[in-house]
Amino acid sequence: MAENPSTPDLYNANRPLSPHLTIYKPQISSMLSISHRITGAFLSAGAVIFVIWLWSAAYHPNCFATLAAAGKTWWGMGLLMAWSFAFFYHFTNGIRHLIWDMGYGFELDAANRSGIITVAGSIIITAFVWYMLLTK
Amino acid sequence: MSIRTPLAKVRGLGSAKDGTHHWWMQRLTSVALIPLCIWLVYSLLGLGMANQATVAAWMKSPVQALLMTAFLGATIYHSKLGIQVIIEDYVHAHFSKNALLMMNAFGFIILFAMAFMAIITLHLS
């Protein structure tokens, strides 16, 4: 039977495979890397909502009012907090990436240290910004 | 001197077919976004839980409208590039991959058009 070249049997595997994600020890390097991708995707969705919010401000006052009201509900606030944490994490890890691009910080101890600073920094900045916002 | 065979060049082999421009644009938008994000956070903190009138007033200022345009332009381009690699990494079936890549590109172009129109409308209102 001729194989479809656009989906080779590689992808329709009914054969025994070695374990990977289930056995590989999670590390600062890998966990922060996938988190950078996940926060990036989550923020892209947030960007869509942000543009919809701006578009509503310009053209649809009713829609804007609905969005503003949603932002004040418990789940709306939760979503905004999640977005802001994703934002500050992606921002600080992004700077970590740019530092790597300049050639610095590849040694294992340096990379682990910068990783810890990134996560701690994101949590602290998110908490600080929300403190400022809620005590306004 | 390239070590690619003529066939590889013609087929554009590899999941993304080319990469350097994408890599550089990702870095460029990242660097631009450092000050632009700081501006956004500072502005949104000042705005608090805004209503429609406050948003319109904010966009009336030419500098604020310009910064918002720059921020959304850089963010939307940066997002498009990021989602593009996610699609290239996880989707391999030819038709699905190309369809998603096109939807990604068109989607973010429309998103920027919407952002730009909204900013202009608020600015001139």
PDB file of C-alpha atoms in Angstrom:
ATOM      1  CA  MET A   1       0.000   0.000   0.000  1.00  0.00           C
ATOM      2  CA  ALA A   2       1.457   3.364  -1.052  1.00  0.00           C
ATOM      3  CA  GLU A   3       2.180   5.711   1.829  1.00  0.00           C
ATOM      4  CA  ASN A   4       0.749   9.231   1.726  1.00  0.00           C
ATOM      5  CA  PRO A   5       3.891  11.429   1.501  1.00  0.00           C
ATOM      6  CA  SER A   6       2.363  14.232   3.542  1.00  0.00           C
ATOM      7  CA  THR A   7       1.874  12.000   6.610  1.00  0.00           C
ATOM      8  CA  PRO A   8       4.594   9.313   6.580  1.00  0.00           C
ATOM      9  CA  ASP A   9       4.189   6.248   8.811  1.00  0.00           C
ATOM     10  CA  LEU A  10       6.493   8.021  11.257  1.00  0.00           C
ATOM     11  CA  TYR A  11       3.477   9.988  12.466  1.00  0.00           C
ATOM     12  CA  ASN A  12       0.930   7.151  12.418  1.00  0.00           C
ATOM     13  CA  ALA A  13       3.024   5.026  14.760  1.00  0.00           C
ATOM     14  CA  ASN A  14       1.488   1.800  15.992  1.00  0.00           C
ATOM     15  CA  ARG A  15       4.875   0.512  16.979  1.00  0.00           C
ATOM     16  CA  PRO A  16       6.690   0.401  20.384  1.00  0.00           C
ATOM     17  CA  LEU A  17       8.285   3.741  21.254  1.00  0.00           C
ATOM     18  CA  SER A  18      10.814   4.719  23.925  1.00  0.00           C
ATOM     19  CA  PRO A  19       9.469   6.840  26.801  1.00  0.00           C
ATOM     20  CA  HIS A  20      10.555  10.492  26.781  1.00  0.00           C
ATOM     21  CA  LEU A  21       8.485  13.064  28.687  1.00  0.00           C
ATOM     22  CA  THR A  22       7.466  10.439  31.246  1.00  0.00           C
ATOM     23  CA  ILE A  23      11.017   9.575  32.250  1.00  0.00           C
ATOM     24  CA  TYR A  24      13.169  12.669  31.652  1.00  0.00           C
ATOM     25  CA  LYS A  25      13.941  14.577  34.862  1.00  0.00           C
ATOM     26  CA  PRO A  26      12.365  18.055  34.797  1.00  0.00           C
ATOM     27  CA  GLN A  27      15.087  20.710  35.103  1.00  0.00           C
ATOM     28  CA  ILE A  28      15.326  24.481  35.366  1.00  0.00           C
ATOM     29  CA  SER A  29      16.487  24.639  31.723  1.00  0.00           C
ATOM     30  CA  SER A  30      13.704  22.595  30.185  1.00  0.00           C
ATOM     31  CA  MET A  31      10.873  23.753  32.456  1.00  0.00           C
ATOM     32  CA  LEU A  32      11.637  27.447  31.960  1.00  0.00           C
ATOM     33  CA  SER A  33      12.035  26.950  28.224  1.00  0.00           C
ATOM     34  CA  ILE A  34       8.632  25.336  27.696  1.00  0.00           C
ATOM     35  CA  SER A  35       7.109  27.904  30.071  1.00  0.00           C
ATOM     36  CA  HIS A  36       8.475  30.648  27.826  1.00  0.00           C
ATOM     37  CA  ARG A  37       6.643  29.074  24.888  1.00  0.00           C
ATOM     38  CA  ILE A  38       3.429  28.491  26.871  1.00  0.00           C
ATOM     39  CA  THR A  39       3.369  32.056  28.280  1.00  0.00           C
ATOM     40  CA  GLY A  40       4.057  33.339  24.767  1.00  0.00           C
ATOM     41  CA  ALA A  41       1.077  31.491  23.307  1.00  0.00           C
ATOM     42  CA  PHE A  42      -1.127  32.561  26.244  1.00  0.00           C
ATOM     43  CA  LEU A  43      -0.035  36.182  25.771  1.00  0.00           C
ATOM     44  CA  SER A  44      -0.833  35.996  22.048  1.00  0.00           C
ATOM     45  CA  ALA A  45      -4.399  35.098  22.991  1.00  0.00           C
ATOM     46  CA  GLY A  46      -4.274  38.027  25.421  1.00  0.00           C
ATOM     47  CA  ALA A  47      -3.131  40.325  22.629  1.00  0.00           C
ATOM     48  CA  VAL A  48      -6.211  39.357  20.627  1.00  0.00           C
ATOM     49  CA  ILE A  49      -8.441  40.262  23.585  1.00  0.00           C
ATOM     50  CA  PHE A  50      -6.537  43.514  24.110  1.00  0.00           C
ATOM     51  CA  VAL A  51      -7.160  44.541  20.479  1.00  0.00           C
ATOM     52  CA  ILE A  52     -10.836  43.564  20.805  1.00  0.00           C
ATOM     53  CA  TRP A  53     -10.982  45.753  23.925  1.00  0.00           C
ATOM     54  CA  LEU A  54      -9.463  48.701  22.022  1.00  0.00           C
ATOM     55  CA  TRP A  55     -11.757  48.091  19.021  1.00  0.00           C
ATOM     56  CA  SER A  56     -14.760  48.089  21.405  1.00  0.00           C
ATOM     57  CA  ALA A  57     -13.598  51.371  22.951  1.00  0.00           C
ATOM     58  CA  ALA A  58     -13.558  52.862  19.437  1.00  0.00           C
ATOM     59  CA  TYR A  59     -16.649  51.302  17.862  1.00  0.00           C
ATOM     60  CA  HIS A  60     -18.824  49.318  20.319  1.00  0.00           C
ATOM     61  CA  PRO A  61     -19.508  50.969  23.701  1.00  0.00           C
ATOM     62  CA  ASN A  62     -21.819  48.096  24.735  1.00  0.00           C
ATOM     63  CA  CYS A  63     -19.153  45.507  24.055  1.00  0.00           C
ATOM     64  CA  PHE A  64     -16.628  47.653  25.912  1.00  0.00           C
ATOM     65  CA  ALA A  65     -18.934  47.868  28.948  1.00  0.00           C
ATOM     66  CA  THR A  66     -19.368  44.080  28.889  1.00  0.00           C
ATOM     67  CA  LEU A  67     -15.596  43.549  28.774  1.00  0.00           C
ATOM     68  CA  ALA A  68     -15.006  46.079  31.563  1.00  0.00           C
ATOM     69  CA  ALA A  69     -17.628  44.367  33.717  1.00  0.00           C
ATOM     70  CA  ALA A  70     -16.105  40.944  32.970  1.00  0.00           C
ATOM     71  CA  GLY A  71     -12.747  42.300  34.120  1.00  0.00           C
ATOM     72  CA  LYS A  72     -14.211  42.974  37.544  1.00  0.00           C
ATOM     73  CA  THR A  73     -15.625  39.457  38.116  1.00  0.00           C
ATOM     74  CA  TRP A  74     -13.594  36.934  40.115  1.00  0.00           C
ATOM     75  CA  TRP A  75     -12.768  34.860  37.040  1.00  0.00           C
ATOM     76  CA  GLY A  76     -12.053  37.997  34.983  1.00  0.00           C
ATOM     77  CA  MET A  77      -9.598  39.259  37.601  1.00  0.00           C
ATOM     78  CA  GLY A  78      -8.100  35.768  37.786  1.00  0.00           C
ATOM     79  CA  LEU A  79      -7.544  35.778  34.039  1.00  0.00           C
ATOM     80  CA  LEU A  80      -5.969  39.246  34.166  1.00  0.00           C
ATOM     81  CA  MET A  81      -3.666  38.142  36.985  1.00  0.00           C
ATOM     82  CA  ALA A  82      -2.683  35.048  34.989  1.00  0.00           C
ATOM     83  CA  TRP A  83      -1.967  37.242  31.954  1.00  0.00           C
ATOM     84  CA  SER A  84       0.106  39.676  33.959  1.00  0.00           C
ATOM     85  CA  PHE A  85       2.189  36.863  35.479  1.00  0.00           C
ATOM     86  CA  ALA A  86       2.675  35.369  32.000  1.00  0.00           C
ATOM     87  CA  PHE A  87       3.622  38.866  30.781  1.00  0.00           C
ATOM     88  CA  PHE A  88       6.291  39.494  33.433  1.00  0.00           C
ATOM     89  CA  TYR A  89       7.646  35.943  33.168  1.00  0.00           C
ATOM     90  CA  HIS A  90       7.917  36.120  29.362  1.00  0.00           C
ATOM     91  CA  PHE A  91       9.480  39.603  29.661  1.00  0.00           C
ATOM     92  CA  THR A  92      12.190  38.595  32.159  1.00  0.00           C
ATOM     93  CA  ASN A  93      12.906  35.233  30.483  1.00  0.00           C
ATOM     94  CA  GLY A  94      12.984  37.082  27.161  1.00  0.00           C
ATOM     95  CA  ILE A  95      15.769  39.325  28.493  1.00  0.00           C
ATOM     96  CA  ARG A  96      17.555  36.157  29.668  1.00  0.00           C
ATOM     97  CA  HIS A  97      17.321  34.909  26.057  1.00  0.00           C
ATOM     98  CA  LEU A  98      18.692  38.181  24.680  1.00  0.00           C
ATOM     99  CA  ILE A  99      21.637  37.951  27.099  1.00  0.00           C
ATOM    100  CA  TRP A 100      22.303  34.434  25.754  1.00  0.00           C
ATOM    101  CA  ASP A 101      22.079  35.804  22.208  1.00  0.00           C
ATOM    102  CA  MET A 102      24.883  38.225  23.102  1.00  0.00           C
ATOM    103  CA  GLY A 103      26.954  35.231  24.189  1.00  0.00           C
ATOM    104  CA  TYR A 104      26.832  35.492  27.994  1.00  0.00           C
ATOM    105  CA  GLY A 105      25.598  33.134  30.661  1.00  0.00           C
ATOM    106  CA  PHE A 106      25.755  29.724  28.976  1.00  0.00           C
ATOM    107  CA  GLU A 107      27.668  28.005  31.817  1.00  0.00           C
ATOM    108  CA  LEU A 108      25.354  25.652  33.671  1.00  0.00           C
ATOM    109  CA  ASP A 109      25.597  27.404  37.048  1.00  0.00           C
ATOM    110  CA  ALA A 110      25.031  30.821  35.438  1.00  0.00           C
ATOM    111  CA  ALA A 111      22.053  29.568  33.434  1.00  0.00           C
ATOM    112  CA  ASN A 112      20.444  27.975  36.495  1.00  0.00           C
ATOM    113  CA  ARG A 113      21.027  31.112  38.562  1.00  0.00           C
ATOM    114  CA  SER A 114      19.544  33.405  35.905  1.00  0.00           C
ATOM    115  CA  GLY A 115      16.597  31.004  35.690  1.00  0.00           C
ATOM    116  CA  ILE A 116      15.874  31.265  39.402  1.00  0.00           C
ATOM    117  CA  ILE A 117      16.196  35.057  39.251  1.00  0.00           C
ATOM    118  CA  THR A 118      13.730  35.086  36.318  1.00  0.00           C
ATOM    119  CA  VAL A 119      11.054  33.087  38.137  1.00  0.00           C
ATOM    120  CA  ALA A 120      11.505  34.923  41.458  1.00  0.00           C
ATOM    121  CA  GLY A 121      11.589  38.278  39.668  1.00  0.00           C
ATOM    122  CA  SER A 122       8.369  37.563  37.738  1.00  0.00           C
ATOM    123  CA  ILE A 123       6.489  36.588  40.896  1.00  0.00           C
ATOM    124  CA  ILE A 124       7.718  39.668  42.793  1.00  0.00           C
ATOM    125  CA  ILE A 125       6.973  42.100  39.948  1.00  0.00           C
ATOM    126  CA  THR A 126       3.487  40.628  39.356  1.00  0.00           C
ATOM    127  CA  ALA A 127       2.663  40.863  43.074  1.00  0.00           C
ATOM    128  CA  PHE A 128       3.981  44.429  43.247  1.00  0.00           C
ATOM    129  CA  VAL A 129       2.032  45.635  40.192  1.00  0.00           C
ATOM    130  CA  TRP A 130      -1.216  44.071  41.446  1.00  0.00           C
ATOM    131  CA  TYR A 131      -0.631  45.580  44.880  1.00  0.00           C
ATOM    132  CA  MET A 132      -0.263  49.007  43.200  1.00  0.00           C
ATOM    133  CA  LEU A 133      -3.367  48.418  41.078  1.00  0.00           C
ATOM    134  CA  LEU A 134      -5.629  47.254  43.892  1.00  0.00           C
ATOM    135  CA  THR A 135      -4.612  49.888  46.426  1.00  0.00           C
ATOM    136  CA  LYS A 136      -5.116  52.732  43.977  1.00  0.00           C
TER     137      LYS A 136
ATOM    138  CA  MET B   1      30.325  28.522   0.582  1.00  0.00           C
ATOM    139  CA  SER B   2      27.110  26.625   1.100  1.00  0.00           C
ATOM    140  CA  ILE B   3      27.093  22.875   1.725  1.00  0.00           C
ATOM    141  CA  ARG B   4      23.478  22.547   0.607  1.00  0.00           C
ATOM    142  CA  THR B   5      22.917  20.391  -2.437  1.00  0.00           C
ATOM    143  CA  PRO B   6      21.057  21.927  -5.410  1.00  0.00           C
ATOM    144  CA  LEU B   7      18.080  19.691  -4.659  1.00  0.00           C
ATOM    145  CA  ALA B   8      17.924  20.917  -1.060  1.00  0.00           C
ATOM    146  CA  LYS B   9      17.970  24.522  -2.250  1.00  0.00           C
ATOM    147  CA  VAL B  10      15.172  23.891  -4.729  1.00  0.00           C
ATOM    148  CA  ARG B  11      13.023  21.997  -2.219  1.00  0.00           C
ATOM    149  CA  GLY B  12      13.705  24.461   0.625  1.00  0.00           C
ATOM    150  CA  LEU B  13      14.181  21.551   2.988  1.00  0.00           C
ATOM    151  CA  GLY B  14      13.612  21.788   6.724  1.00  0.00           C
ATOM    152  CA  SER B  15      10.341  22.547   8.502  1.00  0.00           C
ATOM    153  CA  ALA B  16      10.582  26.307   8.166  1.00  0.00           C
ATOM    154  CA  LYS B  17      12.357  26.434   4.783  1.00  0.00           C
ATOM    155  CA  ASP B  18      14.465  29.396   5.976  1.00  0.00           C
ATOM    156  CA  GLY B  19      15.271  30.905   9.314  1.00  0.00           C
ATOM    157  CA  THR B  20      17.687  33.769   9.653  1.00  0.00           C
ATOM    158  CA  HIS B  21      15.258  36.588   8.909  1.00  0.00           C
ATOM    159  CA  HIS B  22      12.710  35.150  11.324  1.00  0.00           C
ATOM    160  CA  TRP B  23      15.364  34.847  14.064  1.00  0.00           C
ATOM    161  CA  TRP B  24      16.524  38.410  13.610  1.00  0.00           C
ATOM    162  CA  MET B  25      13.005  39.895  13.450  1.00  0.00           C
ATOM    163  CA  GLN B  26      12.153  38.047  16.677  1.00  0.00           C
ATOM    164  CA  ARG B  27      15.178  39.637  18.389  1.00  0.00           C
ATOM    165  CA  LEU B  28      14.451  43.069  16.914  1.00  0.00           C
ATOM    166  CA  THR B  29      10.833  43.065  18.100  1.00  0.00           C
ATOM    167  CA  SER B  30      11.962  41.763  21.515  1.00  0.00           C
ATOM    168  CA  VAL B  31      14.400  44.636  21.973  1.00  0.00           C
ATOM    169  CA  ALA B  32      11.783  47.181  20.858  1.00  0.00           C
ATOM    170  CA  LEU B  33       9.281  45.628  23.262  1.00  0.00           C
ATOM    171  CA  ILE B  34      11.481  46.159  26.331  1.00  0.00           C
ATOM    172  CA  PRO B  35      10.826  49.907  26.600  1.00  0.00           C
ATOM    173  CA  LEU B  36       7.368  49.598  25.005  1.00  0.00           C
ATOM    174  CA  CYS B  37       6.225  47.078  27.636  1.00  0.00           C
ATOM    175  CA  ILE B  38       7.521  49.276  30.440  1.00  0.00           C
ATOM    176  CA  TRP B  39       5.511  52.127  28.918  1.00  0.00           C
ATOM    177  CA  LEU B  40       2.387  49.930  28.718  1.00  0.00           C
ATOM    178  CA  VAL B  41       2.576  48.748  32.332  1.00  0.00           C
ATOM    179  CA  TYR B  42       3.197  52.300  33.543  1.00  0.00           C
ATOM    180  CA  SER B  43       0.253  53.611  31.473  1.00  0.00           C
ATOM    181  CA  LEU B  44      -2.168  50.850  32.489  1.00  0.00           C
ATOM    182  CA  LEU B  45      -1.308  51.348  36.165  1.00  0.00           C
ATOM    183  CA  GLY B  46      -2.087  55.036  35.745  1.00  0.00           C
ATOM    184  CA  LEU B  47      -5.338  54.220  33.973  1.00  0.00           C
ATOM    185  CA  GLY B  48      -6.524  51.656  36.528  1.00  0.00           C
ATOM    186  CA  MET B  49      -9.949  50.165  35.779  1.00  0.00           C
ATOM    187  CA  ALA B  50     -10.652  52.438  32.825  1.00  0.00           C
ATOM    188  CA  ASN B  51     -13.956  53.302  31.225  1.00  0.00           C
ATOM    189  CA  GLN B  52     -14.468  54.117  27.561  1.00  0.00           C
ATOM    190  CA  ALA B  53     -14.025  57.861  28.102  1.00  0.00           C
ATOM    191  CA  THR B  54     -10.636  57.467  29.817  1.00  0.00           C
ATOM    192  CA  VAL B  55      -9.375  55.225  27.012  1.00  0.00           C
ATOM    193  CA  ALA B  56     -10.487  57.714  24.356  1.00  0.00           C
ATOM    194  CA  ALA B  57      -8.867  60.583  26.284  1.00  0.00           C
ATOM    195  CA  TRP B  58      -5.635  58.586  26.580  1.00  0.00           C
ATOM    196  CA  MET B  59      -5.477  57.992  22.805  1.00  0.00           C
ATOM    197  CA  LYS B  60      -6.118  61.658  22.017  1.00  0.00           C
ATOM    198  CA  SER B  61      -2.504  62.461  22.840  1.00  0.00           C
ATOM    199  CA  PRO B  62      -0.407  62.022  19.646  1.00  0.00           C
ATOM    200  CA  VAL B  63       2.556  60.595  21.568  1.00  0.00           C
ATOM    201  CA  GLN B  64       0.393  58.055  23.426  1.00  0.00           C
ATOM    202  CA  ALA B  65      -1.349  56.993  20.204  1.00  0.00           C
ATOM    203  CA  LEU B  66       2.054  56.626  18.523  1.00  0.00           C
ATOM    204  CA  LEU B  67       3.447  54.542  21.388  1.00  0.00           C
ATOM    205  CA  MET B  68       0.336  52.348  21.387  1.00  0.00           C
ATOM    206  CA  THR B  69       0.692  51.820  17.617  1.00  0.00           C
ATOM    207  CA  ALA B  70       4.372  50.933  18.042  1.00  0.00           C
ATOM    208  CA  PHE B  71       3.618  48.635  20.982  1.00  0.00           C
ATOM    209  CA  LEU B  72       0.827  46.748  19.182  1.00  0.00           C
ATOM    210  CA  GLY B  73       2.784  46.589  15.921  1.00  0.00           C
ATOM    211  CA  ALA B  74       5.821  45.065  17.628  1.00  0.00           C
ATOM    212  CA  THR B  75       3.705  42.764  19.830  1.00  0.00           C
ATOM    213  CA  ILE B  76       1.558  41.499  16.959  1.00  0.00           C
ATOM    214  CA  TYR B  77       4.568  40.836  14.716  1.00  0.00           C
ATOM    215  CA  HIS B  78       6.407  39.164  17.636  1.00  0.00           C
ATOM    216  CA  SER B  79       3.313  37.002  18.359  1.00  0.00           C
ATOM    217  CA  LYS B  80       2.956  36.023  14.719  1.00  0.00           C
ATOM    218  CA  LEU B  81       6.600  34.880  14.614  1.00  0.00           C
ATOM    219  CA  GLY B  82       6.235  32.958  17.880  1.00  0.00           C
ATOM    220  CA  ILE B  83       3.030  31.149  16.913  1.00  0.00           C
ATOM    221  CA  GLN B  84       4.626  30.374  13.552  1.00  0.00           C
ATOM    222  CA  VAL B  85       7.416  28.329  15.190  1.00  0.00           C
ATOM    223  CA  ILE B  86       4.884  26.564  17.401  1.00  0.00           C
ATOM    224  CA  ILE B  87       2.958  25.470  14.287  1.00  0.00           C
ATOM    225  CA  GLU B  88       6.174  24.466  12.475  1.00  0.00           C
ATOM    226  CA  ASP B  89       7.328  22.429  15.474  1.00  0.00           C
ATOM    227  CA  TYR B  90       4.167  20.437  16.128  1.00  0.00           C
ATOM    228  CA  VAL B  91       2.188  20.202  12.882  1.00  0.00           C
ATOM    229  CA  HIS B  92       3.748  18.093  10.144  1.00  0.00           C
ATOM    230  CA  ALA B  93       0.961  17.068   7.801  1.00  0.00           C
ATOM    231  CA  HIS B  94       1.547  19.193   4.704  1.00  0.00           C
ATOM    232  CA  PHE B  95      -1.952  20.549   4.197  1.00  0.00           C
ATOM    233  CA  SER B  96      -2.678  21.273   7.876  1.00  0.00           C
ATOM    234  CA  LYS B  97       0.679  22.929   8.423  1.00  0.00           C
ATOM    235  CA  ASN B  98       0.419  25.277   5.459  1.00  0.00           C
ATOM    236  CA  ALA B  99      -3.239  26.077   6.171  1.00  0.00           C
ATOM    237  CA  LEU B 100      -2.427  26.964   9.787  1.00  0.00           C
ATOM    238  CA  LEU B 101       0.611  29.021   8.775  1.00  0.00           C
ATOM    239  CA  MET B 102      -1.539  31.031   6.372  1.00  0.00           C
ATOM    240  CA  MET B 103      -4.294  31.532   8.949  1.00  0.00           C
ATOM    241  CA  ASN B 104      -1.632  32.662  11.402  1.00  0.00           C
ATOM    242  CA  ALA B 105      -0.175  35.230   9.002  1.00  0.00           C
ATOM    243  CA  PHE B 106      -3.551  36.575   7.853  1.00  0.00           C
ATOM    244  CA  GLY B 107      -4.933  36.573  11.382  1.00  0.00           C
ATOM    245  CA  PHE B 108      -2.193  38.750  12.783  1.00  0.00           C
ATOM    246  CA  ILE B 109      -2.341  41.116   9.803  1.00  0.00           C
ATOM    247  CA  ILE B 110      -6.074  41.610  10.390  1.00  0.00           C
ATOM    248  CA  LEU B 111      -5.404  42.051  14.094  1.00  0.00           C
ATOM    249  CA  PHE B 112      -2.957  44.863  13.414  1.00  0.00           C
ATOM    250  CA  ALA B 113      -5.395  46.499  10.976  1.00  0.00           C
ATOM    251  CA  MET B 114      -8.040  46.404  13.726  1.00  0.00           C
ATOM    252  CA  ALA B 115      -5.630  47.854  16.275  1.00  0.00           C
ATOM    253  CA  PHE B 116      -4.558  50.637  13.926  1.00  0.00           C
ATOM    254  CA  MET B 117      -8.135  51.552  13.003  1.00  0.00           C
ATOM    255  CA  ALA B 118      -9.217  51.580  16.657  1.00  0.00           C
ATOM    256  CA  ILE B 119      -6.290  53.817  17.675  1.00  0.00           C
ATOM    257  CA  ILE B 120      -6.938  56.297  14.840  1.00  0.00           C
ATOM    258  CA  THR B 121     -10.671  56.402  15.606  1.00  0.00           C
ATOM    259  CA  LEU B 122     -10.078  57.016  19.311  1.00  0.00           C
ATOM    260  CA  HIS B 123      -7.384  59.581  18.523  1.00  0.00           C
ATOM    261  CA  LEU B 124      -9.640  61.581  16.201  1.00  0.00           C
ATOM    262  CA  SER B 125     -12.818  61.230  18.280  1.00  0.00           C
TER     263      SER B 125
END
